[in-house]
């Protein structure tokens, strides 16, 4: 089903025409540092379909060890959370966060009629659509649309990447994608474009749209670059891609940019072959970067205001394959990290490996419930309007 | 104000083709759009040359194996599967590049442009290069023929049957995906059928499948030959009956002509013109050539509000630059990177609904890259971006490995441009008219970048460099994104 934006909104029973700008956004129009209390979401995407069962490990489950004779992670290697559960050995910082009450784990997250194509399933997660709908906007992009009626600095959502993801594309507003603030600032033809922009006289609608996008990007580039320089963090970060990205994000969180959402990807988790090596490398990068980032946030008094969440387009099959890997599966777990969690630790039961759907985990929580919760309770947004439907809220924030 | 002849001709070339070609620009001043249209039609009347990059991988890898059971066994061998997948991925890249090359250089511009439209209409994202190749040939062969024939052929193509899961559509377990998309996206469109029509059509399509050789087969044992009620009629319908009933429904003609109007004329629809097109299309028995004749010879196509207001797709942008600036690419693989970064990889539509187009092409990063493309091609700027991974294609490659490979692949995003040919376009233009002429050759928009701004950035060293830098700067503007 192709659902156009308008129709998509009409499906929601509460598509209200009048939408009030929340007061806290107004504050940012003044040149001041963002006060503590400004909530920020950092999304970390595990691209490629992370194997959830070797991430949060059911250390006392016979079926798990039976189905994964080579890949199963032994109980004495896992970082034990409780009798039943351990974390992947590479996630030592996550274990620390768990112990101090800053980590929550949601198991069995997915959606009905799961799709096993990376691209399609990622689209479903990004657009927050049903698996038989095609929606051309993303959940965070629609959040921007709802928040940013008529505002001129599109710096409310940023992706640390050369290319913007669907998740951050709205109808009228789109997030900003850049890998490095300096590169963004030094656009090779920036001077020319600024002159062209200054010379532009509004007229035809499509031309104006392009100019609006260009002008906003050029302005943001300057601003972001200056802000990233103005508040350099003294925290040491690992010299990995994710380390650099989270360092940039931290410096921007500590600035006065009114960005509510940061988005970054790590991958590839598509571990059909020799899974354990590849997952270990990626988790080590993740672990070290998150460790530095959370320390930085704590030292700057912002850990309570920042919510990190991780997701992947799908989990993997319960049974290992013949190449010491796993193939595409369905439901998966999500991590939530913040000093401001209301519920901590394991939020729900571990996957039931005795109740599978043709060898795959059954989802128990729809990811759209997670989105609704984050949009409503963390970002103070109208989740029903953004998601086009009512999804009940969870209690972890 | 009357629209100038040359602007009209350029408009026709941008919409029905991939933009004016350097060697033909000069003739656009005097020719009438009707004459140009006749030339375009004539140039596309030759038989289609197939773009062939691969044989059936089953033939290639299962050499000599013809027994279906043996073939299946071999096809389930993981080593072999991996090999076929890698080969398929490379084949699709070649298919992509060769078709792009055809879009730039073929005289059959009308056919290739229309094929690009149908490539998005019958959107199919599968990894089997042989199936993709055959589907493309089907589309290019029928692009200007009968929509009815094309619909029937595409619906029986292994590519589409696989992509829309009709292999799994069996009497005992109907799968509605194929039936639903045939109605929603290929023919009548949403709102013109019920959920029950989908269910009944799915039953009619049961048994439509393909064999290991990539041939359509009707599996009688899996077909539900019971009575079905579809769009108000009852009978023992099969898949062909359903397609025929959908074609007899005038809504199909209306939906397709509306889509064509929005794609080639204006995103903002015009009820009256569309209705007229739809009626004509239906009465002409879905003859695509006649529909295009109606469209491109109408007065309203050349209305000012329809000129220079459409956002070029990434492929159109790239092909358009290459047609005005004849060039030898140092490395044609860099085009794949442009396609990926700008959001239109041929043979990889986002989903069965195709590329949404229009403003969806534009966000901060895609626009800023579009504005850099002319500089990258002329080596003033480097292609230093890292597009997102697609694990359906890259199969779990680590980011670092991908970055390294990418760097090698696109070393030299630049091209050697035949500036002599470009200069020839303007050889009879007087110095004082030069900038104005270049601007109106490169840009289709009503409002244009002012000479005052351009003068600051144009190299005034000599005439050649002047023309060169004027064109590159003009192509690096928001206006150039439109046609």
PDB file of N, CA and C in Angstrom, chain B residues 3 103 120 162 200 223 238-239 251 275 298 313 321 327 336 338 341 352 392 398 402 409-410 434 437 449 476:
ATOM      1  N   UNK B   3       6.743  32.139 -25.492  1.00  0.00           N
ATOM      2  CA  UNK B   3       7.916  31.328 -25.169  1.00  0.00           C
ATOM      3  C   UNK B   3       8.743  31.151 -26.442  1.00  0.00           C
ATOM      4  N   UNK B 103      21.498   5.878 -22.514  1.00  0.00           N
ATOM      5  CA  UNK B 103      20.690   7.077 -22.298  1.00  0.00           C
ATOM      6  C   UNK B 103      21.426   8.325 -22.785  1.00  0.00           C
ATOM      7  N   UNK B 120      10.727   2.750 -13.469  1.00  0.00           N
ATOM      8  CA  UNK B 120      10.227   3.153 -12.156  1.00  0.00           C
ATOM      9  C   UNK B 120       8.792   2.709 -11.918  1.00  0.00           C
ATOM     10  N   UNK B 162       9.109 -13.110  -9.058  1.00  0.00           N
ATOM     11  CA  UNK B 162       9.952 -13.358  -7.890  1.00  0.00           C
ATOM     12  C   UNK B 162       9.852 -12.208  -6.892  1.00  0.00           C
ATOM     13  N   UNK B 200      -9.478 -12.255  -4.406  1.00  0.00           N
ATOM     14  CA  UNK B 200      -9.950 -13.046  -5.535  1.00  0.00           C
ATOM     15  C   UNK B 200      -8.925 -13.041  -6.677  1.00  0.00           C
ATOM     16  N   UNK B 223      -2.846 -24.033  -9.265  1.00  0.00           N
ATOM     17  CA  UNK B 223      -3.815 -23.013  -9.640  1.00  0.00           C
ATOM     18  C   UNK B 223      -5.194 -23.321  -9.061  1.00  0.00           C
ATOM     19  N   UNK B 238      -8.648 -16.734 -14.599  1.00  0.00           N
ATOM     20  CA  UNK B 238      -7.224 -16.951 -14.352  1.00  0.00           C
ATOM     21  C   UNK B 238      -6.504 -15.593 -14.435  1.00  0.00           C
ATOM     22  N   UNK B 239      -5.184 -15.623 -14.345  1.00  0.00           N
ATOM     23  CA  UNK B 239      -4.431 -14.377 -14.299  1.00  0.00           C
ATOM     24  C   UNK B 239      -4.648 -13.499 -15.523  1.00  0.00           C
ATOM     25  N   UNK B 251     -10.279   3.184 -15.619  1.00  0.00           N
ATOM     26  CA  UNK B 251      -9.468   3.769 -14.554  1.00  0.00           C
ATOM     27  C   UNK B 251      -7.983   3.489 -14.783  1.00  0.00           C
ATOM     28  N   UNK B 275      -7.653  14.334 -17.977  1.00  0.00           N
ATOM     29  CA  UNK B 275      -8.859  13.619 -18.404  1.00  0.00           C
ATOM     30  C   UNK B 275      -8.794  13.344 -19.903  1.00  0.00           C
ATOM     31  N   UNK B 298       0.742  19.002 -27.796  1.00  0.00           N
ATOM     32  CA  UNK B 298      -0.301  19.889 -27.266  1.00  0.00           C
ATOM     33  C   UNK B 298       0.290  21.263 -26.987  1.00  0.00           C
ATOM     34  N   UNK B 313      15.771  13.963 -11.987  1.00  0.00           N
ATOM     35  CA  UNK B 313      16.194  12.835 -11.168  1.00  0.00           C
ATOM     36  C   UNK B 313      17.720  12.760 -11.267  1.00  0.00           C
ATOM     37  N   UNK B 321      24.135  16.400 -18.111  1.00  0.00           N
ATOM     38  CA  UNK B 321      25.460  17.025 -18.126  1.00  0.00           C
ATOM     39  C   UNK B 321      26.318  16.370 -19.205  1.00  0.00           C
ATOM     40  N   UNK B 327      32.008  13.878 -22.923  1.00  0.00           N
ATOM     41  CA  UNK B 327      33.164  13.614 -22.055  1.00  0.00           C
ATOM     42  C   UNK B 327      33.573  12.154 -22.044  1.00  0.00           C
ATOM     43  N   UNK B 336      28.221   5.189 -10.545  1.00  0.00           N
ATOM     44  CA  UNK B 336      27.453   4.380  -9.607  1.00  0.00           C
ATOM     45  C   UNK B 336      27.421   5.040  -8.243  1.00  0.00           C
ATOM     46  N   UNK B 338      27.657   8.296  -7.715  1.00  0.00           N
ATOM     47  CA  UNK B 338      26.716   9.417  -7.808  1.00  0.00           C
ATOM     48  C   UNK B 338      25.279   8.924  -7.650  1.00  0.00           C
ATOM     49  N   UNK B 341      24.706   7.977  -4.014  1.00  0.00           N
ATOM     50  CA  UNK B 341      24.692   9.100  -3.077  1.00  0.00           C
ATOM     51  C   UNK B 341      23.507  10.026  -3.328  1.00  0.00           C
ATOM     52  N   UNK B 352       8.535  -1.372  -4.461  1.00  0.00           N
ATOM     53  CA  UNK B 352       7.751  -1.637  -5.676  1.00  0.00           C
ATOM     54  C   UNK B 352       7.021  -0.380  -6.169  1.00  0.00           C
ATOM     55  N   UNK B 392      22.054  -6.029   1.316  1.00  0.00           N
ATOM     56  CA  UNK B 392      21.501  -6.979   0.351  1.00  0.00           C
ATOM     57  C   UNK B 392      22.494  -7.185  -0.782  1.00  0.00           C
ATOM     58  N   UNK B 398      32.699  -4.952   6.062  1.00  0.00           N
ATOM     59  CA  UNK B 398      32.913  -3.967   7.116  1.00  0.00           C
ATOM     60  C   UNK B 398      33.105  -2.588   6.500  1.00  0.00           C
ATOM     61  N   UNK B 402      34.935  -1.403   3.037  1.00  0.00           N
ATOM     62  CA  UNK B 402      34.127  -0.806   1.988  1.00  0.00           C
ATOM     63  C   UNK B 402      34.723   0.540   1.559  1.00  0.00           C
ATOM     64  N   UNK B 409      37.787   2.307  -6.257  1.00  0.00           N
ATOM     65  CA  UNK B 409      36.816   2.248  -7.352  1.00  0.00           C
ATOM     66  C   UNK B 409      36.595   3.605  -8.003  1.00  0.00           C
ATOM     67  N   UNK B 410      36.640   4.659  -7.214  1.00  0.00           N
ATOM     68  CA  UNK B 410      36.282   5.956  -7.783  1.00  0.00           C
ATOM     69  C   UNK B 410      37.479   6.879  -7.933  1.00  0.00           C
ATOM     70  N   UNK B 434      27.259  36.587 -25.268  1.00  0.00           N
ATOM     71  CA  UNK B 434      27.735  35.243 -24.943  1.00  0.00           C
ATOM     72  C   UNK B 434      27.153  34.700 -23.632  1.00  0.00           C
ATOM     73  N   UNK B 437      23.520  33.900 -23.765  1.00  0.00           N
ATOM     74  CA  UNK B 437      23.248  32.711 -24.579  1.00  0.00           C
ATOM     75  C   UNK B 437      23.618  31.432 -23.827  1.00  0.00           C
ATOM     76  N   UNK B 449      20.283  32.936 -12.705  1.00  0.00           N
ATOM     77  CA  UNK B 449      21.362  33.546 -11.937  1.00  0.00           C
ATOM     78  C   UNK B 449      21.817  34.806 -12.678  1.00  0.00           C
ATOM     79  N   UNK B 476      26.339  24.379 -11.535  1.00  0.00           N
ATOM     80  CA  UNK B 476      26.454  24.208 -10.084  1.00  0.00           C
ATOM     81  C   UNK B 476      25.477  25.107  -9.341  1.00  0.00           C
TER      82      UNK B 476
END
